Amino acid sequence: MFRSVLAAAGGAAATAGLVVASMLVCASPAAAQSAPAQSAPAQSASETLNAIRSRGTLLCGVAGQVAGFSAPDSRGEMRGLDADTCRTVAAAIFGDAKKVRFINTTTQNRFTALQSGELDMLARNTTWTLGREGALGLEFASVNFYDGQGFIVKTSSGVTSAKQLAGASICVQPGTTTELNLADYFRTQGLQFTPVVIETVEEVYKAFIAGRCDAYTTDSSSLAAFRMSQGPNASQYLLLPEIISKEPLGAAVRKGDWKFFDVVRWTHFATLIAEELGITSKNIDSFADSDNPDVQRFMGKTGDLGKMLGLQPDWAVNVIRQVGNFGEIWERNITPMGVQRGINNLWTKGGLQYAPPMR
């Protein structure tokens, strides 16, 4: 039976701060492509890009139910870090961030939907792992959130550490690294637990709130989003201090279409480079006549970088003008959750977000 821990002193327990752990890894090299000769974007040697352009819409898989990452607002517009990741790619391809169709996926169908071509890309709180790249025919083009798996409990339980969860029932989603990490953690700690496996995020929330499980485990960012979504009842829930895994979350594409892989990867890098250069959605026009070589290449004035990707010269300008740099995207979606940027800062500020030179 779950061991409830009595509070040693009166008063509510202090909410544990979110700590994320990860490491910076290198993306797979893209196959060399010859630059198109004409000034307009050439027909790219990419089945995915050709299909997207013919369709007139980017099909992007998201969770659709996770505040801060992908969830509809009061007007039904999809909002969040992952949703904006999709929008940046649409802006790069079409010059129009609105040309994206969000497709809600579950932890169990997300990979098959991408593999089968139902999606062009996946941006769904999905962890980059060797198995997913090596066995599922996927490639991770970017990391938009360095995360780690944690636990949340009801404050009333008196539990303040994951090591006090011996015998607990724990809600977890199937088909995730979360499920595997949970089993590994309890095995190494020599503890027993009962998994309560539930497929959808909404059903997990309901089960945890109703008391069907003593704790809920997933990426710490998602736990913070859940807690924030409880409004005035947020103080009834406590994030435990333990982080038990590395969870680099990012955008995945089908393996083999390297031209589209390049577009998705360098679109993310463009949001980082813009932040480094101080270019925002509000001031980007003031950089049009800059004599800084890095800015000139970013703005599409020199270098033919858009041509190399099969995009318009001002593709990066469209991304920032319409969606924003990475800092703006973070402030809009993640800061309201109370999550510190931490290791998701630019490398110049001690974080892991680092972009190669755009040249």
mmCIF file with all atom_site columns, C-alpha atoms in Angstrom, residues 214-288:
data_model
loop_
_atom_site.group_PDB
_atom_site.id
_atom_site.type_symbol
_atom_site.label_atom_id
_atom_site.label_alt_id
_atom_site.label_comp_id
_atom_site.label_asym_id
_atom_site.label_entity_id
_atom_site.label_seq_id
_atom_site.pdbx_PDB_ins_code
_atom_site.Cartn_x
_atom_site.Cartn_y
_atom_site.Cartn_z
_atom_site.occupancy
_atom_site.B_iso_or_equiv
_atom_site.pdbx_formal_charge
_atom_site.auth_seq_id
_atom_site.auth_comp_id
_atom_site.auth_asym_id
_atom_site.auth_atom_id
_atom_site.pdbx_PDB_model_num
ATOM 1  C CA . ASP A 1 214 ? -0.870 8.486  -6.160  1.00 0.00 ? 214 ASP A CA 1
ATOM 2  C CA . ALA A 1 215 ? 1.562  10.192 -8.531  1.00 0.00 ? 215 ALA A CA 1
ATOM 3  C CA . TYR A 1 216 ? 1.837  11.159 -12.173 1.00 0.00 ? 216 TYR A CA 1
ATOM 4  C CA . THR A 1 217 ? 5.084  11.009 -14.120 1.00 0.00 ? 217 THR A CA 1
ATOM 5  C CA . THR A 1 218 ? 6.075  12.569 -17.445 1.00 0.00 ? 218 THR A CA 1
ATOM 6  C CA . ASP A 1 219 ? 8.407  15.310 -18.681 1.00 0.00 ? 219 ASP A CA 1
ATOM 7  C CA . SER A 1 220 ? 8.785  18.001 -16.034 1.00 0.00 ? 220 SER A CA 1
ATOM 8  C CA . SER A 1 221 ? 7.671  20.685 -18.476 1.00 0.00 ? 221 SER A CA 1
ATOM 9  C CA . SER A 1 222 ? 4.372  18.869 -18.980 1.00 0.00 ? 222 SER A CA 1
ATOM 10 C CA . LEU A 1 223 ? 3.935  18.463 -15.234 1.00 0.00 ? 223 LEU A CA 1
ATOM 11 C CA . ALA A 1 224 ? 4.437  22.207 -14.810 1.00 0.00 ? 224 ALA A CA 1
ATOM 12 C CA . ALA A 1 225 ? 1.866  22.780 -17.566 1.00 0.00 ? 225 ALA A CA 1
ATOM 13 C CA . PHE A 1 226 ? -0.617 20.530 -15.791 1.00 0.00 ? 226 PHE A CA 1
ATOM 14 C CA . ARG A 1 227 ? -0.077 22.314 -12.476 1.00 0.00 ? 227 ARG A CA 1
ATOM 15 C CA . MET A 1 228 ? -0.521 25.730 -14.109 1.00 0.00 ? 228 MET A CA 1
ATOM 16 C CA . SER A 1 229 ? -3.736 24.556 -15.786 1.00 0.00 ? 229 SER A CA 1
ATOM 17 C CA . GLN A 1 230 ? -5.286 23.976 -12.345 1.00 0.00 ? 230 GLN A CA 1
ATOM 18 C CA . GLY A 1 231 ? -5.452 27.728 -11.692 1.00 0.00 ? 231 GLY A CA 1
ATOM 19 C CA . PRO A 1 232 ? -6.367 28.494 -8.068  1.00 0.00 ? 232 PRO A CA 1
ATOM 20 C CA . ASN A 1 233 ? -5.975 24.796 -7.218  1.00 0.00 ? 233 ASN A CA 1
ATOM 21 C CA . ALA A 1 234 ? -2.339 24.669 -8.378  1.00 0.00 ? 234 ALA A CA 1
ATOM 22 C CA . SER A 1 235 ? -1.033 24.750 -4.802  1.00 0.00 ? 235 SER A CA 1
ATOM 23 C CA . GLN A 1 236 ? -2.716 21.387 -4.207  1.00 0.00 ? 236 GLN A CA 1
ATOM 24 C CA . TYR A 1 237 ? -0.037 19.761 -6.381  1.00 0.00 ? 237 TYR A CA 1
ATOM 25 C CA . LEU A 1 238 ? 3.688  19.416 -5.746  1.00 0.00 ? 238 LEU A CA 1
ATOM 26 C CA . LEU A 1 239 ? 6.490  18.805 -8.256  1.00 0.00 ? 239 LEU A CA 1
ATOM 27 C CA . LEU A 1 240 ? 9.013  16.468 -6.650  1.00 0.00 ? 240 LEU A CA 1
ATOM 28 C CA . PRO A 1 241 ? 12.700 17.436 -6.903  1.00 0.00 ? 241 PRO A CA 1
ATOM 29 C CA . GLU A 1 242 ? 14.003 14.291 -8.617  1.00 0.00 ? 242 GLU A CA 1
ATOM 30 C CA . ILE A 1 243 ? 14.725 14.399 -12.356 1.00 0.00 ? 243 ILE A CA 1
ATOM 31 C CA . ILE A 1 244 ? 15.290 10.827 -13.512 1.00 0.00 ? 244 ILE A CA 1
ATOM 32 C CA . SER A 1 245 ? 16.169 11.137 -17.196 1.00 0.00 ? 245 SER A CA 1
ATOM 33 C CA . LYS A 1 246 ? 17.431 13.241 -20.098 1.00 0.00 ? 246 LYS A CA 1
ATOM 34 C CA . GLU A 1 247 ? 14.601 14.244 -22.435 1.00 0.00 ? 247 GLU A CA 1
ATOM 35 C CA . PRO A 1 248 ? 15.710 16.323 -25.436 1.00 0.00 ? 248 PRO A CA 1
ATOM 36 C CA . LEU A 1 249 ? 12.376 17.178 -27.064 1.00 0.00 ? 249 LEU A CA 1
ATOM 37 C CA . GLY A 1 250 ? 12.186 18.288 -30.658 1.00 0.00 ? 250 GLY A CA 1
ATOM 38 C CA . ALA A 1 251 ? 10.954 18.040 -34.209 1.00 0.00 ? 251 ALA A CA 1
ATOM 39 C CA . ALA A 1 252 ? 11.150 14.732 -36.085 1.00 0.00 ? 252 ALA A CA 1
ATOM 40 C CA . VAL A 1 253 ? 10.935 14.008 -39.821 1.00 0.00 ? 253 VAL A CA 1
ATOM 41 C CA . ARG A 1 254 ? 11.163 10.879 -41.940 1.00 0.00 ? 254 ARG A CA 1
ATOM 42 C CA . LYS A 1 255 ? 14.691 9.613  -42.442 1.00 0.00 ? 255 LYS A CA 1
ATOM 43 C CA . GLY A 1 256 ? 16.152 9.958  -45.928 1.00 0.00 ? 256 GLY A CA 1
ATOM 44 C CA . ASP A 1 257 ? 14.612 13.242 -47.096 1.00 0.00 ? 257 ASP A CA 1
ATOM 45 C CA . TRP A 1 258 ? 17.655 15.280 -46.191 1.00 0.00 ? 258 TRP A CA 1
ATOM 46 C CA . LYS A 1 259 ? 16.562 18.451 -47.965 1.00 0.00 ? 259 LYS A CA 1
ATOM 47 C CA . PHE A 1 260 ? 13.442 18.714 -45.807 1.00 0.00 ? 260 PHE A CA 1
ATOM 48 C CA . PHE A 1 261 ? 15.495 17.719 -42.761 1.00 0.00 ? 261 PHE A CA 1
ATOM 49 C CA . ASP A 1 262 ? 17.791 20.686 -43.534 1.00 0.00 ? 262 ASP A CA 1
ATOM 50 C CA . VAL A 1 263 ? 14.834 23.069 -43.770 1.00 0.00 ? 263 VAL A CA 1
ATOM 51 C CA . VAL A 1 264 ? 13.399 22.005 -40.398 1.00 0.00 ? 264 VAL A CA 1
ATOM 52 C CA . ARG A 1 265 ? 16.784 22.017 -38.677 1.00 0.00 ? 265 ARG A CA 1
ATOM 53 C CA . TRP A 1 266 ? 17.977 25.369 -40.039 1.00 0.00 ? 266 TRP A CA 1
ATOM 54 C CA . THR A 1 267 ? 14.633 26.994 -39.331 1.00 0.00 ? 267 THR A CA 1
ATOM 55 C CA . HIS A 1 268 ? 15.185 26.243 -35.643 1.00 0.00 ? 268 HIS A CA 1
ATOM 56 C CA . PHE A 1 269 ? 18.765 27.481 -35.904 1.00 0.00 ? 269 PHE A CA 1
ATOM 57 C CA . ALA A 1 270 ? 17.480 30.699 -37.501 1.00 0.00 ? 270 ALA A CA 1
ATOM 58 C CA . THR A 1 271 ? 15.382 31.442 -34.412 1.00 0.00 ? 271 THR A CA 1
ATOM 59 C CA . LEU A 1 272 ? 18.493 31.005 -32.247 1.00 0.00 ? 272 LEU A CA 1
ATOM 60 C CA . ILE A 1 273 ? 20.738 33.102 -34.500 1.00 0.00 ? 273 ILE A CA 1
ATOM 61 C CA . ALA A 1 274 ? 18.160 35.875 -34.563 1.00 0.00 ? 274 ALA A CA 1
ATOM 62 C CA . GLU A 1 275 ? 18.124 35.932 -30.771 1.00 0.00 ? 275 GLU A CA 1
ATOM 63 C CA . GLU A 1 276 ? 21.939 36.044 -30.712 1.00 0.00 ? 276 GLU A CA 1
ATOM 64 C CA . LEU A 1 277 ? 21.924 38.988 -33.136 1.00 0.00 ? 277 LEU A CA 1
ATOM 65 C CA . GLY A 1 278 ? 19.200 40.828 -31.234 1.00 0.00 ? 278 GLY A CA 1
ATOM 66 C CA . ILE A 1 279 ? 16.737 40.482 -34.116 1.00 0.00 ? 279 ILE A CA 1
ATOM 67 C CA . THR A 1 280 ? 13.110 40.236 -33.017 1.00 0.00 ? 280 THR A CA 1
ATOM 68 C CA . SER A 1 281 ? 9.713  40.219 -34.689 1.00 0.00 ? 281 SER A CA 1
ATOM 69 C CA . LYS A 1 282 ? 9.317  43.864 -33.692 1.00 0.00 ? 282 LYS A CA 1
ATOM 70 C CA . ASN A 1 283 ? 12.661 45.299 -34.818 1.00 0.00 ? 283 ASN A CA 1
ATOM 71 C CA . ILE A 1 284 ? 13.620 43.089 -37.777 1.00 0.00 ? 284 ILE A CA 1
ATOM 72 C CA . ASP A 1 285 ? 12.945 45.799 -40.378 1.00 0.00 ? 285 ASP A CA 1
ATOM 73 C CA . SER A 1 286 ? 15.554 48.027 -38.746 1.00 0.00 ? 286 SER A CA 1
ATOM 74 C CA . PHE A 1 287 ? 18.232 45.482 -39.694 1.00 0.00 ? 287 PHE A CA 1
ATOM 75 C CA . ALA A 1 288 ? 17.510 45.693 -43.438 1.00 0.00 ? 288 ALA A CA 1
#
